[in-house]
Coordinates of C-alpha atoms in Angstrom, one line a residue:
Chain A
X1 CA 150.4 158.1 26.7
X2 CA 148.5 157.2 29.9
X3 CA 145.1 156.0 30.6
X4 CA 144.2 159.0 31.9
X5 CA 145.0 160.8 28.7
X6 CA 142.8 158.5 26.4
X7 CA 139.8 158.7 28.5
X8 CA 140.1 162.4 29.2
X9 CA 141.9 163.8 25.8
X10 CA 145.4 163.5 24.5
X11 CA 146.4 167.2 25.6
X12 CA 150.2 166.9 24.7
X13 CA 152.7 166.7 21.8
X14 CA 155.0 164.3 22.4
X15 CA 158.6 165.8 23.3
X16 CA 162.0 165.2 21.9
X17 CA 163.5 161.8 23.3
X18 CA 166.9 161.9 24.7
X19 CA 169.4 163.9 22.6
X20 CA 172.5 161.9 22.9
X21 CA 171.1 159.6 20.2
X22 CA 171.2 161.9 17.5
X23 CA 175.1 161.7 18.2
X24 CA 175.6 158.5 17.3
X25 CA 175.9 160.0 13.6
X26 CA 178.8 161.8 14.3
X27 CA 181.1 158.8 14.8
X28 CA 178.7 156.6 12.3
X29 CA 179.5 158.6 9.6
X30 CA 182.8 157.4 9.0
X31 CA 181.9 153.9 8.7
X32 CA 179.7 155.1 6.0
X33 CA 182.5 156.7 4.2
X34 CA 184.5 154.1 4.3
X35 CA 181.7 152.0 2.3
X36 CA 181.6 154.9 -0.3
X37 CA 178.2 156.8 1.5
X38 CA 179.4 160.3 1.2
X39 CA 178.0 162.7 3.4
X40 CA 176.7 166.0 1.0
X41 CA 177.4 168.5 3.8
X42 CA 174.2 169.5 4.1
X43 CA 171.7 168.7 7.1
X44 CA 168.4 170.1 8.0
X45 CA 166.2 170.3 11.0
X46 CA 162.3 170.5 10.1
X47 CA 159.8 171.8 12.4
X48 CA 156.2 173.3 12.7
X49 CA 156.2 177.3 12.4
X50 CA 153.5 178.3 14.8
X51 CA 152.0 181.7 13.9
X52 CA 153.2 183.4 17.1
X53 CA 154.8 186.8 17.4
X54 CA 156.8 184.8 20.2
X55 CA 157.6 182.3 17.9
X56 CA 158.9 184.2 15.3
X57 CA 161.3 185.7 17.5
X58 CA 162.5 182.6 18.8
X59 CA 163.4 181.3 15.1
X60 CA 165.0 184.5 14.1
X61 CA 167.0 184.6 17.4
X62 CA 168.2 181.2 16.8
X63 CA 168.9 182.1 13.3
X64 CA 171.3 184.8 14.5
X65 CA 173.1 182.8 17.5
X66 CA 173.8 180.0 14.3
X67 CA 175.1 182.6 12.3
X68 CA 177.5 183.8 15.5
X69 CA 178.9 180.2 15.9
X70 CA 179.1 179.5 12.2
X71 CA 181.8 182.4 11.7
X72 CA 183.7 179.9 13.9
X73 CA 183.1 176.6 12.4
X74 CA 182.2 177.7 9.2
X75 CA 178.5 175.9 9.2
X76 CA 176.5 178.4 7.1
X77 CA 172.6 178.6 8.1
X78 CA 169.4 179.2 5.9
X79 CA 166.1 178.7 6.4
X80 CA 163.1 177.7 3.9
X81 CA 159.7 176.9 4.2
X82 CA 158.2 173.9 2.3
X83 CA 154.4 173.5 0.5
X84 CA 153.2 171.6 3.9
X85 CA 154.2 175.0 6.1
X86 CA 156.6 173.6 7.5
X87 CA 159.7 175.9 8.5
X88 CA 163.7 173.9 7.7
X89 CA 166.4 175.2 9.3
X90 CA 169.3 174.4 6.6
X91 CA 173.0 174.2 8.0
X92 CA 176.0 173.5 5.0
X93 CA 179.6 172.1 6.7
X94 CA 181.6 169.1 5.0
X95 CA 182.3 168.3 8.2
X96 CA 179.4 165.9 9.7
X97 CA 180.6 166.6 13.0
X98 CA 180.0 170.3 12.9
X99 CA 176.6 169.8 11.4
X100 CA 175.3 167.2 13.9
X101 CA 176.0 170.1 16.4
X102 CA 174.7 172.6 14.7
X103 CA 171.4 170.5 14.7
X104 CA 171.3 169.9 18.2
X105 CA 172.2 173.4 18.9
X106 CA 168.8 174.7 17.0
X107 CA 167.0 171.5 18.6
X108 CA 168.0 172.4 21.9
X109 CA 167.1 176.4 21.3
X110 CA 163.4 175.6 20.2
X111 CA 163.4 172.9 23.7
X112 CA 164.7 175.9 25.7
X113 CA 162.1 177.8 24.2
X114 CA 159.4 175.9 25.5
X115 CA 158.8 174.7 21.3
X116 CA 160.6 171.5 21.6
X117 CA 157.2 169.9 20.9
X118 CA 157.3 171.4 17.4
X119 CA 160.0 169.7 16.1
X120 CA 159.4 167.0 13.9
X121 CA 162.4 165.6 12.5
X122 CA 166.5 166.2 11.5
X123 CA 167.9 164.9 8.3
X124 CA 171.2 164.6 6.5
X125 CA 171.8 164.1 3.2
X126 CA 174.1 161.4 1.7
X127 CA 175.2 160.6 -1.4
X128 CA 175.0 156.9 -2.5
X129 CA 176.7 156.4 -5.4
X130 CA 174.8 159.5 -7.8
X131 CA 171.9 158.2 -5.8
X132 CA 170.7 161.0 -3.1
X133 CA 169.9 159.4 0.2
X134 CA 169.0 160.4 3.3
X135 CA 169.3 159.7 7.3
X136 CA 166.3 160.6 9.0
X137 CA 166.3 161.5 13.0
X138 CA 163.3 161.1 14.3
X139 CA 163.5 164.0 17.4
X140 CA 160.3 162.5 19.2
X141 CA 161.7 158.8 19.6
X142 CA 165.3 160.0 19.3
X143 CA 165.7 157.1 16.3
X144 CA 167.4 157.1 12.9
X145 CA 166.2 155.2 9.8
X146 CA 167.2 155.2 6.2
X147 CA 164.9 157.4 3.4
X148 CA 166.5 156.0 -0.2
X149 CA 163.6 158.4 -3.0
X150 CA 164.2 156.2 -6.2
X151 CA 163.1 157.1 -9.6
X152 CA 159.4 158.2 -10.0
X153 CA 157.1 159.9 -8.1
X154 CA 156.7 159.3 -4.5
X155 CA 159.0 156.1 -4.9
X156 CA 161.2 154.8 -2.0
X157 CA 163.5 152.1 -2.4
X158 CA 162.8 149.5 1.0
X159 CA 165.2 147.2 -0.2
X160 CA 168.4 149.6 -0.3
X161 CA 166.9 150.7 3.1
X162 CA 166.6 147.4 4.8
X163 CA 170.6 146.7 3.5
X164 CA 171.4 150.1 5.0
X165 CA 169.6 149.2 8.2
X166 CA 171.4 145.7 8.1
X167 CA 174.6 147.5 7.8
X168 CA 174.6 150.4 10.1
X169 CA 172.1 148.8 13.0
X170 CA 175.0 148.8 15.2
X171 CA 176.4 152.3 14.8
X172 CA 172.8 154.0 14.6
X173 CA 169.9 153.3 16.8
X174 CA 167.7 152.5 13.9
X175 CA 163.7 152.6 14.4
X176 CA 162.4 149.3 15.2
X177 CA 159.3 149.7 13.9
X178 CA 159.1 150.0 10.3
X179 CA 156.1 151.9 10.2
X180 CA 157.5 154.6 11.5
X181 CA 159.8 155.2 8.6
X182 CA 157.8 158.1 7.7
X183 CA 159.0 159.1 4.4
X184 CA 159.7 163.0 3.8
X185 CA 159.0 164.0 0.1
X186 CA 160.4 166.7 -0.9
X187 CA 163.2 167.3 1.4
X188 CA 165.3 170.3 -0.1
X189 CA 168.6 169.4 0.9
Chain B
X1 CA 162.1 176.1 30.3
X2 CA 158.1 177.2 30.1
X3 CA 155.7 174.2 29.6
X4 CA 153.5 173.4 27.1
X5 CA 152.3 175.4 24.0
X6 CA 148.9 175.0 25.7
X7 CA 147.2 174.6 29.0
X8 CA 145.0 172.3 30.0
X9 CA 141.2 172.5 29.7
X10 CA 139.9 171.0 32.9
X11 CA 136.3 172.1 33.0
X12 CA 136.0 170.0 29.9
X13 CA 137.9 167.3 31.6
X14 CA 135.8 167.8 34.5
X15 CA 132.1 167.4 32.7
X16 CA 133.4 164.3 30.8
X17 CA 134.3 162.7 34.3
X18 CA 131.3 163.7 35.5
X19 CA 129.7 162.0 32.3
X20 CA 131.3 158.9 32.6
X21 CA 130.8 158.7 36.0
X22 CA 126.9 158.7 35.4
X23 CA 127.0 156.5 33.0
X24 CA 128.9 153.4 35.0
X25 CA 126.3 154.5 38.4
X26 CA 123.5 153.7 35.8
X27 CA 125.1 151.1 34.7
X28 CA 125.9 149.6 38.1
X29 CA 122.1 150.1 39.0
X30 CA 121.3 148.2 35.7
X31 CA 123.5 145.4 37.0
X32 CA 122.0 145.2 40.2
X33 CA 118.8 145.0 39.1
X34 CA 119.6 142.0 36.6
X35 CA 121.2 140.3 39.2
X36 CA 118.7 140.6 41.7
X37 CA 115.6 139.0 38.9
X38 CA 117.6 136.2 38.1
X39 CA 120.2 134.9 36.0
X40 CA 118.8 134.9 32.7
X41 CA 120.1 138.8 32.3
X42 CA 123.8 137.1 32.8
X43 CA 123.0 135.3 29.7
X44 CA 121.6 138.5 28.1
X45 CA 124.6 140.0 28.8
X46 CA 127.4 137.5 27.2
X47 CA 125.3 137.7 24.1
X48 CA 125.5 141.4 24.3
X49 CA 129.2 141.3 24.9
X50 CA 129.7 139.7 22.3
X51 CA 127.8 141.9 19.8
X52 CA 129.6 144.5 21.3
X53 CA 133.3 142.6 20.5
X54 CA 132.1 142.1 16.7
X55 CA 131.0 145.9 17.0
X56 CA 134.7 146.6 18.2
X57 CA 136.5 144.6 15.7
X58 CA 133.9 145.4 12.8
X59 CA 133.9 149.0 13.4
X60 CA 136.5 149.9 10.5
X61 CA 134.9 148.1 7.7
X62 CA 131.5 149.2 8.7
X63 CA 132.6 152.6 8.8
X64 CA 134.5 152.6 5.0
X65 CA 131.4 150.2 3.4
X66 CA 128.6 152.8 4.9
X67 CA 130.5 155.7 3.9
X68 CA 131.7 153.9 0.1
X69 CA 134.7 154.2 1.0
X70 CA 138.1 152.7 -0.3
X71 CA 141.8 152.6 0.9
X72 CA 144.1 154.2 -1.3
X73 CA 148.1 153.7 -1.9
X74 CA 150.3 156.3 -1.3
X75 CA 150.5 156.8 -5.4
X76 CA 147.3 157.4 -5.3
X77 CA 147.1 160.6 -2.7
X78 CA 150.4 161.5 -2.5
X79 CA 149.3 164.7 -1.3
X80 CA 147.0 163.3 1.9
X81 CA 149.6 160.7 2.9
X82 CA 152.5 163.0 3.2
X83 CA 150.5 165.1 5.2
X84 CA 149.0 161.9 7.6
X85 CA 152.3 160.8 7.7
X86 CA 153.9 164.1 9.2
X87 CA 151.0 164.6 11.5
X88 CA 152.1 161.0 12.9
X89 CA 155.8 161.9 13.1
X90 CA 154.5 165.0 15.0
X91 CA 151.8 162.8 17.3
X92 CA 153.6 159.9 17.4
X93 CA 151.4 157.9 16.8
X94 CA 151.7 154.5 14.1
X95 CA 150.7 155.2 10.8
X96 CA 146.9 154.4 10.2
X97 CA 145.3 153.1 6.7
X98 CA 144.4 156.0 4.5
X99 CA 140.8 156.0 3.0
X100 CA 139.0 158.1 0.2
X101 CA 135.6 158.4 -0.5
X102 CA 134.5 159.6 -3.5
X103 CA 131.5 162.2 -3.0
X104 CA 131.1 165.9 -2.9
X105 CA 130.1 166.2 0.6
X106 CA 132.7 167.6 2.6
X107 CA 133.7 165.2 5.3
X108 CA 136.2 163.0 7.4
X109 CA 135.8 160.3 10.0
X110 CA 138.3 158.3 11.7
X111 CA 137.8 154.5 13.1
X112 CA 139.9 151.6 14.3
X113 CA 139.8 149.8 18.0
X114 CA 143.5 150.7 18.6
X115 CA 146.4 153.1 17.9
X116 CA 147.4 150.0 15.4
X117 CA 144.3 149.5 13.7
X118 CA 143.0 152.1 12.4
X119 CA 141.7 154.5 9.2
X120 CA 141.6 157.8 8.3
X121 CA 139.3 158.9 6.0
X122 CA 138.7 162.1 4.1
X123 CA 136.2 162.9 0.8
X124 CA 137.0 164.0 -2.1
X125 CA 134.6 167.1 -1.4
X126 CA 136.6 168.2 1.9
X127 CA 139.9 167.6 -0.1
X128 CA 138.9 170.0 -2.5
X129 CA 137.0 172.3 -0.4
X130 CA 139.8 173.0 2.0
X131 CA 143.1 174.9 1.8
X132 CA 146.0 172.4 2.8
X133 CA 146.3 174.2 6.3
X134 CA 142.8 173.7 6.6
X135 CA 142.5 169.9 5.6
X136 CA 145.7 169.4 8.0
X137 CA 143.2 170.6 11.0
X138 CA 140.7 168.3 10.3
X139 CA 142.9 164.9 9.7
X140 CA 144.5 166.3 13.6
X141 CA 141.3 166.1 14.4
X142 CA 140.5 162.8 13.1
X143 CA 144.0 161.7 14.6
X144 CA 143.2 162.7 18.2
X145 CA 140.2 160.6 17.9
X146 CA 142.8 157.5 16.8
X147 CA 144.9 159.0 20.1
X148 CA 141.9 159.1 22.5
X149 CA 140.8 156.0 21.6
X150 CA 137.0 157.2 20.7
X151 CA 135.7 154.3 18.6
X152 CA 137.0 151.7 21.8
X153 CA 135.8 154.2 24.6
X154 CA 132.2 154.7 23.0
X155 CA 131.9 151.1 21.8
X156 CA 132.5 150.1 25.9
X157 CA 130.1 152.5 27.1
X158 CA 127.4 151.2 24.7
X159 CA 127.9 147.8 26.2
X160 CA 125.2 148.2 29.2
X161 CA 122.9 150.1 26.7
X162 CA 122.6 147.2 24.0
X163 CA 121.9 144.9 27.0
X164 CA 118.9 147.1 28.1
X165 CA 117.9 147.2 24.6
X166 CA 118.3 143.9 23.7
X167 CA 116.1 143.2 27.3
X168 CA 113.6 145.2 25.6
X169 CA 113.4 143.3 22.5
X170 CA 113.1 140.1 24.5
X171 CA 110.4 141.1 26.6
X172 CA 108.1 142.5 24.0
X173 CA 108.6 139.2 21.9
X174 CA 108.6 136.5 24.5
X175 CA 107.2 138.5 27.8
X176 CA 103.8 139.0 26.1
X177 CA 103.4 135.2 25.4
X178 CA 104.4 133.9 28.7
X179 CA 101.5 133.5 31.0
X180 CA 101.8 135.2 34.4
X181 CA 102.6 132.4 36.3
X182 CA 106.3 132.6 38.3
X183 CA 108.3 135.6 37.7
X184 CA 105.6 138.0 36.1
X185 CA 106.0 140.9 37.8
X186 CA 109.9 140.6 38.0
X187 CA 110.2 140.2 34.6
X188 CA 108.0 143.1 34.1
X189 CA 110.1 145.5 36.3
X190 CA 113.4 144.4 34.5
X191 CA 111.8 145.3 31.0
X192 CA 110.7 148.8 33.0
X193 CA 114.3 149.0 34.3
X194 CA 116.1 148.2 31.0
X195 CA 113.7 151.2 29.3
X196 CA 115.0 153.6 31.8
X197 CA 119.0 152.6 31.6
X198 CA 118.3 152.6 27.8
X199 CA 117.1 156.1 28.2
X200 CA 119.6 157.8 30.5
X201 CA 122.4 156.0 28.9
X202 CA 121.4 156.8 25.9
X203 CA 121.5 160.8 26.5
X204 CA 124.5 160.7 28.6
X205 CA 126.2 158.7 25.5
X206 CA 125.3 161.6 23.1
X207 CA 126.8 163.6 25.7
X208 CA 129.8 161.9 25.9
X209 CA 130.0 161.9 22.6
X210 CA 130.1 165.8 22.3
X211 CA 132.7 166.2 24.7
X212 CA 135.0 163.7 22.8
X213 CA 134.4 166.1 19.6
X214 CA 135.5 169.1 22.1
X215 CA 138.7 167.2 23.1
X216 CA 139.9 166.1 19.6
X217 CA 139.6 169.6 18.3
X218 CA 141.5 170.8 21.0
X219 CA 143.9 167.6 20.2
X220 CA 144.3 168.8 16.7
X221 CA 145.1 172.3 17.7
X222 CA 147.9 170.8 20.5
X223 CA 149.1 168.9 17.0
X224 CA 149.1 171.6 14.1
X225 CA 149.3 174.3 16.7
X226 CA 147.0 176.6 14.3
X227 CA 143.6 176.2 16.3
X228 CA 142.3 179.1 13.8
X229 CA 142.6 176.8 10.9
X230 CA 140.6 174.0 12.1
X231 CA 138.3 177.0 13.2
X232 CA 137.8 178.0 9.9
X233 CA 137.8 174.8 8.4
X234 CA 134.8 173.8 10.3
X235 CA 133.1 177.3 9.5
X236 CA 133.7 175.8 5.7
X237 CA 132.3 172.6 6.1
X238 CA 129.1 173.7 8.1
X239 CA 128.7 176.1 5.2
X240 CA 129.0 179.3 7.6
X241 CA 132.1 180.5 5.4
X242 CA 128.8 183.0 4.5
X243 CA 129.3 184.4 8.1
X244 CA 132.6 186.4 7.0
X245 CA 131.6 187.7 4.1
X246 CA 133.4 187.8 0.5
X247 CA 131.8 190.6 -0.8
X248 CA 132.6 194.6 0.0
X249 CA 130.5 196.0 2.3
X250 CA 130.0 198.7 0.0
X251 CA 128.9 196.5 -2.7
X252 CA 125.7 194.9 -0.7
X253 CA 122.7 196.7 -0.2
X254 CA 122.6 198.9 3.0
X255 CA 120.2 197.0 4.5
X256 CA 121.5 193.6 3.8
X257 CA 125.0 194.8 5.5
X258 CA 123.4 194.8 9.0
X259 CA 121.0 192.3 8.3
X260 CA 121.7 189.6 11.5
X261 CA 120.6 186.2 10.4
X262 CA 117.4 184.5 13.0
X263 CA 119.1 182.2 15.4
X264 CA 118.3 179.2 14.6
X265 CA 115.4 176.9 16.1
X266 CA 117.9 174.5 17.7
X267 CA 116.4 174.3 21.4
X268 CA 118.1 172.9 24.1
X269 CA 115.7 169.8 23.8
X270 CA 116.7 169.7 20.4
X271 CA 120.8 169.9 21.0
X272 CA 120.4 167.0 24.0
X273 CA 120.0 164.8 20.9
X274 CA 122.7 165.7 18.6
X275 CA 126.2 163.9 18.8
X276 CA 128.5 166.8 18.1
X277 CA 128.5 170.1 19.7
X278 CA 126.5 173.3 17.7
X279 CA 129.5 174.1 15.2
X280 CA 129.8 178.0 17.3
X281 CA 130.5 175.9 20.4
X282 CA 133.7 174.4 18.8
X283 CA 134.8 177.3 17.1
X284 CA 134.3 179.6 20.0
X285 CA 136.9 176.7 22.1
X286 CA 139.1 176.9 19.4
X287 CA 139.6 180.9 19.1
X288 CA 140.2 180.2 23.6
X289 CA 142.9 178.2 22.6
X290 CA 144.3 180.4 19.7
X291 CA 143.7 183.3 22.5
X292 CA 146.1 181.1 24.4
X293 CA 148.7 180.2 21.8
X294 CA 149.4 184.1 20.8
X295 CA 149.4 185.4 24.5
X296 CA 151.6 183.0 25.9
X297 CA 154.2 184.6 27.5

C-alpha cells in the first residue's frame, strides 16, 4: 500500500499474489509422504460470498465447470458455508496433484471474474500420524504455513509447526512472518 | 478481467485533499510568523514535537486505560479473534492486539502508530448487540483506520495546533508579567497569530477527522464486501434501529404509523464541531456503495 493510499483511504483488497507458488505443493507432497504426512484427499478453497446476484452466478458457474472436469479426473466438488459466512469450495481426489489444480482452477475462475479479491485462503488436509493437520495457502501473499489444531479448544500446536516449517522450508515457500500464520478454526475438511 | 468490486470515491478524496491542504497553508503561515518574531517559537516547537512523539507512541495505552480496557488471549474471545484474524488474511494486514472492554455501551475504537502496533478494541455491549455480520462491519471499520494510518495522520496534523496552544498558554502566564519593554508588540501579535492557527486548525482537524470516518467505512465495505451490514450496524449502535420498525403496521395506532419524527436541532454550526459525520451521512455513502456492488456489471 502506497502513500497515497494511507493519506487518502485504503480503497482496495489486496489481490492474489502469483499463482505458481501454490504449486510448489504438488511436488512437496511427496516428500511429506515419505516422512509418513499423508495427504487426506481433501483440499478446500475459502472465500468471501458477496450478496450479489452476479456473484452467485459466478460460484454456481464455477461449480458446474468443476463438476465437467472432475468426470475426467475424478475430483468431486461441494460447497459449504461456515458460521463466519464464509463460502468453501470443497474438492475430494487422493491424488494431491489433481486437487492442487482443481484449487487453482476455482482461484483463477473467481480472478477471471473480477472476485479474485475475495479469496482468502486454500487449505489441504494432512494427516499426521491420527493427528489432523493442515497446509494453509495464503492466496493474497501466495505463502504456505503449517496449522497443527491440538487438543482443546482453540489450541494450536507452534512447536509441531515450527518442526514442520524446519522441515519443508525448502520445498514450500513458507510465510516469513509468523504472525501471519492466521489460524482457521473450524476448517471442515 | 473487470476491476475492482468497487470504484473509487474521489469527491471524498478530493475534499480531504482540499482539507489537508488548508491545514499545512495555515500551518506554513503559522511558521512564518514564528520565524519572523524570533526564535523562541523554535524552542516552542521542539517541546511541542516532542509532546506530540509521546502522544504518538502513548496513543494505545491511553486509548485502552480511558476506555478500561484490557487485552484478551485468543481463549478468551475465540469468537472476535477468529473473525480479526480473517479480516487480516483478507486486508493483509499484521495481526493487531485484541482488546475488550467490559461495559454495555456499544462501541469500538482502533489505535496504534503503525500497521505493527496496534489494537482493536470492541465492548462487550457492541459484541452482544450486533449479529456476527454486523460486528465484522464495524472491526473492517476499525481495521481501515489501522490501514489508513488515522491515529499517525491525525496525531501529525495536531503537531502545529499544540504549538499555537501551547503559545497561548505561555503568553497568558509569562506575557502578562513582562513589562513592555523590547518585543511587546511582537510577542503580542504571535499570541494573536497562534489564537487564530489554533482556531482554523482546530475546525479543519474536526473536519479531517469526518472524512477519515467516511473513508474507513468505505474501507470496511471494500473488506467485508457487505456495505449494508456496516449500514445497519451503525443504525444499531446510534439507536436508530427504531427507524425500521419491528412492529406491524397494523398493530400501531394509525396515527403513530405516519408519525415523522422532528429533525433534529443539529445545525450546521452545531455539526462543524462534531468529529464524525451525522450517522445518515455514513449510512446514506454506504447504501452508494451497496448500489454499486449489486449493479456492477
Amino acid at each position: 500500500m502506497g502513500f497515497f493510499d494511507a493519506l487518502l483511504g485504503k480503497r482496495k483488497v489486496a489481490p492474489p499474489a502469483a499463482k505458481d507458488r501454490l504449486f510448489a505443493m504438488s511436488t512437496a507432497h511427496i516428500a511429506m509422504d515419505v516422512d509418513g504426512l499423508r495427504a487426506r484427499g481433501r483440499a478446500g478453497i475459502v472465500f468471501q460470498s458477496l450478496g450479489t446476484a452476479d456473484f452467485s452466478r459466478v460460484v454456481q458457474e464455477m461449480e458446474e465447470v468443476l463438476h465437467g472436469t472432475g468426470e475426467e479426473t475424478g475430483t468431486t466438488v461441494s460447497s459449504q458455508d461456515d458460521s463466519f459466512g464464509y463460502r468453501w469450495m470443497i474438492l475430494e481426489d487422493p491424488d494431491v496433484e489433481d486437487l492442487v489444480v482443481g484449487v487453482h482452477a476455482v482461484n483463477d475462475a473467481l480472478a477471471i471474474a473480477g472476485y479474485g479479491d475475495r479469496t482468502l485462503a486454500a487449505v489441504f488436509a494432512y494427516e499426521d500420524g491420527s493427528q489432523p493437520l493442515y497446509w494453509i495457502y495464503n492466496i493474497k501473499r501466495g505463502s504456505w504455513y503449517p496449522f497443527v489444531p491440538a487438543g482443546g479448544e482453540q489450541a494450536r500446536s507452534n512447536e509441531r509447526e515450527l518442526q514442520l516449517k524446519a522441515r519443508y522450508g525448502g520445498d514450500l515457500p513458507i510465510e516469513p512472518e509468523l504472525e501471519r500464520w492466521f489460524p482457521l478454526w473450524g476448517v471442515p475438511l | 478481467m473487470r476491476p475492482t468490486s468497487f470504484g473509487k470515491d474521489t469527491g471524498l478524496q478530493a475534499r480531504m485533499l482540499l482539507t489537508m491542504f488548508l491545514l499545512g497553508a495555515v500551518y506554513v503561515v503559522f511558521m512564518g510568523v514564528l520565524f519572523a518574531a524570533g526564535a523562541s517559537g523554535v524552542i516552542i516547537a521542539v517541546v511541542a514535537g516532542g509532546l506530540v512523539f509521546l502522544q504518538l507512541f502513548a496513543s494505545e495505552a491511553i486509548g485502552l486505560r480511558a476506555m478500561g480496557a484490557r487485552e484478551v488471549s485468543p481463549q478468551e474471545a475465540p469468537e472476535l479473534h477468529a473473525m480479526i484474524e480473517r479480516l487480516c488474511l483478507q486486508a493483509d494486514l499484521p495481526k493487531p492486539k485484541v482488546a475488550v472492554a467490559y461495559t454495555d455501551m456499544p462501541n469500538a475504537f482502533a489505535m496504534g502508530r503503525s500497521k505493527k502496533h496496534a489494537t482493536v478494541c470492541a465492548t462487550t455491549g457492541i459484541m452482544d448487540l450486533l449479529t456476527p455480520a454486523e460486528l465484522e462491519g464495524v472491526m473492517a471499520h476499525e481495521l481501515a483506520h489501522i490501514a489508513n494510518r488515522d491515529v499517525m495522520i491525525m496525531t501529525l496534523a495536531s503537531f502545529f495546533a499544540s504549538v499555537a496552544s501551547m503559545i497561548l498558554q505561555f503568553g497568558f502566564m509569562f506575557g502578562g508579567g513582562h513589562s513592555d519593554d523590547d518585543d511587546g508588540p511582537g510577542f503580542l501579535a504571535v499570541i494573536m497569530v497562534s489564537l487564530a492557527v489554533y482556531v482554523i486548525s482546530f475546525f479543519l482537524m474536526q473536519a479531517l477527522s469526518r472524512y477519515r470516518e467516511f473513508a474507513a467505512d468505505r474501507g470496511a465495505a471494500v473488506l467485508t464486501g457487505r456495505p449494508s451490514a456496516l449500514a445497519s450496524a451503525l443504525m444499531k449502535i446510534s439507536g436508530g434501529m427504531d427507524r425500521i420498525p419491528q412492529k406491524d403496521l397494523r398493530a400501531s395506532s394509525e396515527m403513530a404509523a405516519f408519525y415523522i419524527f422532528p429533525p433534529g436541532t443539529k445545525s450546521a454550526i452545531g455539526s462543524l464541531f462534531s468529529t464524525h459525520p451525522p450517522m445518515d451521512k455514513r449510512i446514506d455513502a454506504l447504501m452508494r456503495l451497496e448500489g454499486q456492488l449489486q449493479g456492477t456489471r
